[in-house]
């Protein structure tokens, strides 16, 4: 525990005070030498005799007992009622305690949110068995550099203002993890269409003709031009579930691995 700013004695100073008193120095003289009261000197001497050197350490200001505090039985009832989906106010009315007490105790037990009472959903991992079954398409926004950045120079003050952005479209086969990337100036629907065409041509050169393409819900993938292109290429367009990036996690994992390496 950290000492407060106005502490007269550290644990080492308290040990020195006790040592002087045990060697025969009067409590008044020992207390005067270190700038504390006689009562304080006797307090440290008593704690040393009862607990040894550990008694000279700082303690919490929390009281040893709190008769008016929430009992363990009440806390157990709080948690049980909360697991039955009762609200804070309902629990307070049933047990006759304050709503703030209910909130504090439930937070300490990590059951203050209803979402924490639900079972974690089972992770469903999917993988198509054959190449060409599913193509993941994902976009990554990267800053453009016209000179070395802070990762090279170590200077964060000198930025590259006005350099702009570049957009990398990543295509990856679900089964084989064979990837293809293309660089584009923006993230519009026309750029997404060009990225899909380039990826399809690349994979067809390897003898792979896809049946499905999965993207997120970005505006470029929801555009009419991208929808028409998927229909022309006979690709079934699958969109990832909103706010669930792990659905398209293979593409995201490829991007992070590429950035780190």
Short mmCIF file of C-alpha atoms in Angstrom, two decimals:
data_model
loop_
_atom_site.label_atom_id
_atom_site.label_comp_id
_atom_site.label_asym_id
_atom_site.label_seq_id
_atom_site.Cartn_x
_atom_site.Cartn_y
_atom_site.Cartn_z
CA UNK A 1 0.00 0.00 0.00
CA UNK A 2 1.33 3.44 -0.92
CA UNK A 3 2.14 5.90 1.86
CA UNK A 4 0.13 9.09 1.93
CA UNK A 5 1.94 12.36 1.27
CA UNK A 6 1.99 13.52 4.91
CA UNK A 7 3.17 10.28 6.48
CA UNK A 8 5.72 10.97 9.23
CA UNK A 9 7.13 7.45 9.27
CA UNK A 10 7.81 4.75 6.74
CA UNK A 11 7.85 1.08 7.78
CA UNK A 12 11.61 1.42 8.18
CA UNK A 13 11.17 4.48 10.42
CA UNK A 14 8.59 2.67 12.53
CA UNK A 15 10.97 -0.25 12.99
CA UNK A 16 13.68 2.18 14.12
CA UNK A 17 11.25 3.80 16.58
CA UNK A 18 10.30 0.43 18.06
CA UNK A 19 13.94 -0.66 18.25
CA UNK A 20 14.88 2.43 20.25
CA UNK A 21 12.00 1.89 22.68
CA UNK A 22 12.91 -1.78 23.13
CA UNK A 23 16.54 -0.89 23.88
CA UNK A 24 15.51 1.31 26.82
CA UNK A 25 14.85 4.75 25.33
CA UNK A 26 11.85 6.48 26.89
CA UNK A 27 8.74 6.58 24.71
CA UNK A 28 8.59 10.38 25.02
CA UNK A 29 12.16 10.81 23.80
CA UNK A 30 11.80 8.29 20.96
CA UNK A 31 8.56 9.90 19.80
CA UNK A 32 10.07 13.39 19.94
CA UNK A 33 13.08 12.24 17.90
CA UNK A 34 10.96 11.07 14.97
CA UNK A 35 8.30 13.78 15.23
CA UNK A 36 5.27 11.76 16.34
CA UNK A 37 3.12 11.71 19.46
CA UNK A 38 3.72 9.40 22.40
CA UNK A 39 0.42 7.70 21.68
CA UNK A 40 1.58 6.91 18.14
CA UNK A 41 4.85 5.52 19.46
CA UNK A 42 3.01 3.16 21.81
CA UNK A 43 0.69 2.14 18.96
CA UNK A 44 3.61 0.95 16.83
CA UNK A 45 5.19 -0.78 19.80
CA UNK A 46 1.95 -2.65 20.52
CA UNK A 47 1.49 -3.70 16.91
CA UNK A 48 5.09 -4.92 16.74
CA UNK A 49 4.64 -7.07 19.84
CA UNK A 50 1.38 -8.52 18.54
CA UNK A 51 2.22 -9.08 14.87
CA UNK A 52 5.96 -8.65 14.45
CA UNK A 53 7.42 -6.73 11.52
CA UNK A 54 4.24 -7.19 9.47
CA UNK A 55 2.41 -5.06 12.02
CA UNK A 56 4.53 -2.05 11.03
CA UNK A 57 3.11 -2.00 7.51
CA UNK A 58 0.23 0.23 6.45
CA UNK A 59 -3.28 -1.14 6.74
CA UNK A 60 -6.44 -0.41 4.87
CA UNK A 61 -8.75 2.17 6.43
CA UNK A 62 -11.62 -0.25 6.00
CA UNK A 63 -13.23 -1.09 9.38
CA UNK A 64 -12.77 -4.57 10.82
CA UNK A 65 -16.53 -5.03 11.05
CA UNK A 66 -19.59 -3.35 9.56
CA UNK A 67 -22.79 -4.45 11.35
CA UNK A 68 -25.06 -2.51 9.01
CA UNK A 69 -23.43 -3.90 5.85
CA UNK A 70 -24.99 -6.38 3.45
CA UNK A 71 -24.74 -9.90 4.82
CA UNK A 72 -23.44 -12.84 2.82
CA UNK A 73 -26.95 -14.35 2.79
CA UNK A 74 -28.37 -11.18 1.29
CA UNK A 75 -25.63 -11.12 -1.34
CA UNK A 76 -26.47 -14.71 -2.28
CA UNK A 77 -30.15 -13.77 -2.58
CA UNK A 78 -29.20 -10.75 -4.70
CA UNK A 79 -27.31 -12.94 -7.14
CA UNK A 80 -30.05 -15.57 -7.23
CA UNK A 81 -32.73 -12.99 -8.00
CA UNK A 82 -30.55 -11.41 -10.65
CA UNK A 83 -30.04 -14.77 -12.34
CA UNK A 84 -33.84 -14.99 -12.43
CA UNK A 85 -33.76 -11.79 -14.55
CA UNK A 86 -35.08 -9.45 -11.83
CA UNK A 87 -34.31 -5.75 -12.23
CA UNK A 88 -32.37 -3.69 -9.69
CA UNK A 89 -35.54 -2.06 -8.37
CA UNK A 90 -37.36 -5.37 -8.03
CA UNK A 91 -34.46 -6.89 -6.08
CA UNK A 92 -34.30 -3.84 -3.81
CA UNK A 93 -38.03 -4.11 -3.04
CA UNK A 94 -37.84 -7.83 -2.29
CA UNK A 95 -34.83 -7.61 0.06
CA UNK A 96 -35.50 -4.16 1.50
CA UNK A 97 -32.13 -2.65 0.53
CA UNK A 98 -31.19 0.41 -1.49
CA UNK A 99 -30.98 0.23 -5.27
CA UNK A 100 -27.41 1.54 -5.09
CA UNK A 101 -26.50 -1.35 -2.79
CA UNK A 102 -27.98 -3.82 -5.24
CA UNK A 103 -26.05 -2.26 -8.12
CA UNK A 104 -22.76 -2.28 -6.20
CA UNK A 105 -23.05 -5.87 -5.02
CA UNK A 106 -24.11 -7.17 -8.42
CA UNK A 107 -21.21 -5.39 -10.08
CA UNK A 108 -18.81 -6.95 -7.59
CA UNK A 109 -20.25 -10.36 -8.49
CA UNK A 110 -19.99 -9.56 -12.24
CA UNK A 111 -23.69 -10.19 -12.83
CA UNK A 112 -24.82 -6.57 -13.17
CA UNK A 113 -25.43 -6.91 -16.91
CA UNK A 114 -28.03 -9.26 -18.28
CA UNK A 115 -25.72 -10.15 -21.16
CA UNK A 116 -23.29 -11.67 -18.66
CA UNK A 117 -25.98 -14.08 -17.51
CA UNK A 118 -26.36 -15.58 -20.96
CA UNK A 119 -24.28 -18.52 -22.00
CA UNK A 120 -21.49 -17.75 -24.42
CA UNK A 121 -22.54 -18.73 -27.93
CA UNK A 122 -20.83 -21.77 -29.35
CA UNK A 123 -18.24 -20.78 -31.93
CA UNK A 124 -19.30 -22.27 -35.25
CA UNK A 125 -16.28 -22.70 -37.46
CA UNK A 126 -17.03 -23.23 -41.11
CA UNK A 127 -14.79 -24.23 -43.99
CA UNK A 128 -15.86 -25.23 -47.45
CA UNK A 129 -14.33 -28.54 -48.52
CA UNK A 130 -13.27 -27.60 -52.04
CA UNK A 131 -11.50 -24.70 -53.67
CA UNK A 132 -13.82 -22.42 -55.67
CA UNK A 133 -16.69 -22.97 -53.23
CA UNK A 134 -16.34 -19.57 -51.54
CA UNK A 135 -14.29 -16.43 -52.15
CA UNK A 136 -13.76 -13.97 -49.30
CA UNK A 137 -13.46 -10.33 -50.38
CA UNK A 138 -12.43 -7.67 -47.90
CA UNK A 139 -11.10 -4.12 -48.05
CA UNK A 140 -8.33 -2.62 -45.94
CA UNK A 141 -7.65 1.11 -45.68
CA UNK A 142 -3.94 1.97 -45.48
CA UNK A 143 -2.20 5.32 -45.19
CA UNK A 144 -0.14 6.45 -48.18
CA UNK A 145 3.50 7.35 -47.49
CA UNK A 146 5.71 9.57 -49.60
CA UNK A 147 8.59 9.32 -47.13
CA UNK A 148 9.53 7.00 -44.23
CA UNK A 149 7.11 7.20 -41.31
CA UNK A 150 7.60 7.17 -37.54
CA UNK A 151 8.06 3.40 -37.45
CA UNK A 152 11.32 3.94 -39.34
CA UNK A 153 12.44 7.37 -38.14
CA UNK A 154 11.07 7.15 -34.59
CA UNK A 155 9.82 10.75 -34.87
CA UNK A 156 6.06 11.07 -34.42
CA UNK A 157 6.13 14.87 -34.78
CA UNK A 158 6.91 14.85 -38.49
CA UNK A 159 3.89 13.40 -40.22
CA UNK A 160 2.91 13.05 -43.87
CA UNK A 161 0.02 15.49 -44.04
CA UNK A 162 -2.04 15.28 -47.20
CA UNK A 163 -0.51 12.02 -48.38
CA UNK A 164 -3.95 10.41 -48.53
CA UNK A 165 -5.08 6.81 -48.39
CA UNK A 166 -4.89 3.65 -50.43
CA UNK A 167 -7.34 0.77 -50.34
CA UNK A 168 -6.25 -2.84 -50.60
CA UNK A 169 -8.87 -5.32 -51.76
CA UNK A 170 -8.04 -8.79 -50.42
CA UNK A 171 -9.50 -11.92 -52.01
CA UNK A 172 -8.87 -15.31 -50.40
CA UNK A 173 -10.15 -18.78 -51.17
CA UNK A 174 -11.94 -20.32 -48.20
CA UNK A 175 -10.59 -23.86 -48.64
CA UNK A 176 -7.03 -23.41 -49.91
CA UNK A 177 -6.32 -19.94 -48.41
CA UNK A 178 -4.87 -18.88 -51.76
CA UNK A 179 -4.95 -15.07 -51.68
CA UNK A 180 -4.93 -12.27 -54.23
CA UNK A 181 -4.67 -8.53 -53.50
CA UNK A 182 -5.17 -5.43 -55.60
CA UNK A 183 -4.62 -1.74 -54.84
CA UNK A 184 -7.31 0.89 -55.49
CA UNK A 185 -7.58 4.67 -55.00
CA UNK A 186 -10.95 4.60 -53.21
CA UNK A 187 -13.58 2.30 -51.71
CA UNK A 188 -16.42 2.99 -54.12
CA UNK A 189 -18.56 0.43 -55.85
CA UNK A 190 -16.61 0.78 -59.09
CA UNK A 191 -13.36 -0.07 -57.30
CA UNK A 192 -14.99 -3.08 -55.63
CA UNK A 193 -16.14 -4.29 -59.05
CA UNK A 194 -12.65 -3.94 -60.50
CA UNK A 195 -11.22 -5.82 -57.51
CA UNK A 196 -13.69 -8.67 -57.98
CA UNK A 197 -12.99 -8.87 -61.72
CA UNK A 198 -9.23 -8.94 -61.17
CA UNK A 199 -9.58 -11.64 -58.53
CA UNK A 200 -11.88 -13.76 -60.70
CA UNK A 201 -9.49 -13.51 -63.66
CA UNK A 202 -6.54 -14.45 -61.47
CA UNK A 203 -8.24 -17.52 -60.04
CA UNK A 204 -9.65 -18.60 -63.40
CA UNK A 205 -6.10 -18.55 -64.72
CA UNK A 206 -5.41 -21.22 -62.12
CA UNK A 207 -8.47 -23.21 -63.09
CA UNK A 208 -10.64 -22.04 -60.18
CA UNK A 209 -14.19 -20.81 -60.88
CA UNK A 210 -15.99 -19.61 -57.77
CA UNK A 211 -19.63 -20.17 -56.93
CA UNK A 212 -19.99 -17.74 -54.01
CA UNK A 213 -18.41 -14.53 -52.77
CA UNK A 214 -18.61 -13.28 -49.18
CA UNK A 215 -18.16 -9.62 -48.22
CA UNK A 216 -19.01 -7.37 -45.32
CA UNK A 217 -21.81 -4.80 -45.44
CA UNK A 218 -19.74 -1.91 -46.75
CA UNK A 219 -21.37 0.56 -49.14
CA UNK A 220 -19.18 -0.54 -52.04
CA UNK A 221 -20.42 -4.12 -51.70
CA UNK A 222 -24.06 -3.01 -51.42
CA UNK A 223 -23.91 -0.96 -54.60
CA UNK A 224 -26.03 -1.78 -57.65
CA UNK A 225 -22.96 -2.16 -59.85
CA UNK A 226 -21.46 -4.81 -57.56
CA UNK A 227 -24.77 -6.65 -57.41
CA UNK A 228 -25.07 -6.69 -61.21
CA UNK A 229 -21.49 -7.90 -61.57
CA UNK A 230 -22.10 -10.81 -59.20
CA UNK A 231 -25.15 -11.78 -61.25
CA UNK A 232 -23.17 -11.57 -64.51
CA UNK A 233 -20.41 -13.76 -63.06
CA UNK A 234 -22.96 -16.24 -61.65
CA UNK A 235 -21.69 -15.61 -58.12
CA UNK A 236 -23.97 -15.92 -55.12
CA UNK A 237 -23.31 -12.87 -52.96
CA UNK A 238 -23.19 -13.63 -49.22
CA UNK A 239 -22.97 -10.79 -46.72
CA UNK A 240 -21.44 -11.21 -43.29
CA UNK A 241 -23.68 -10.75 -40.28
CA UNK A 242 -23.58 -7.11 -39.10
CA UNK A 243 -21.18 -6.43 -36.22
CA UNK A 244 -19.74 -9.94 -36.58
CA UNK A 245 -16.30 -9.54 -38.18
CA UNK A 246 -15.34 -13.12 -37.34
CA UNK A 247 -17.67 -14.29 -40.11
CA UNK A 248 -15.14 -12.96 -42.60
CA UNK A 249 -12.27 -13.73 -40.27
CA UNK A 250 -10.10 -15.58 -42.79
CA UNK A 251 -9.62 -12.39 -44.81
CA UNK A 252 -9.06 -10.28 -41.70
CA UNK A 253 -6.52 -12.75 -40.33
CA UNK A 254 -4.65 -12.70 -43.65
CA UNK A 255 -4.50 -8.89 -43.55
CA UNK A 256 -3.18 -8.78 -39.99
CA UNK A 257 -0.57 -11.44 -40.73
CA UNK A 258 0.56 -9.53 -43.81
CA UNK A 259 0.84 -6.26 -41.88
CA UNK A 260 2.88 -7.86 -39.10
CA UNK A 261 5.24 -9.60 -41.47
#
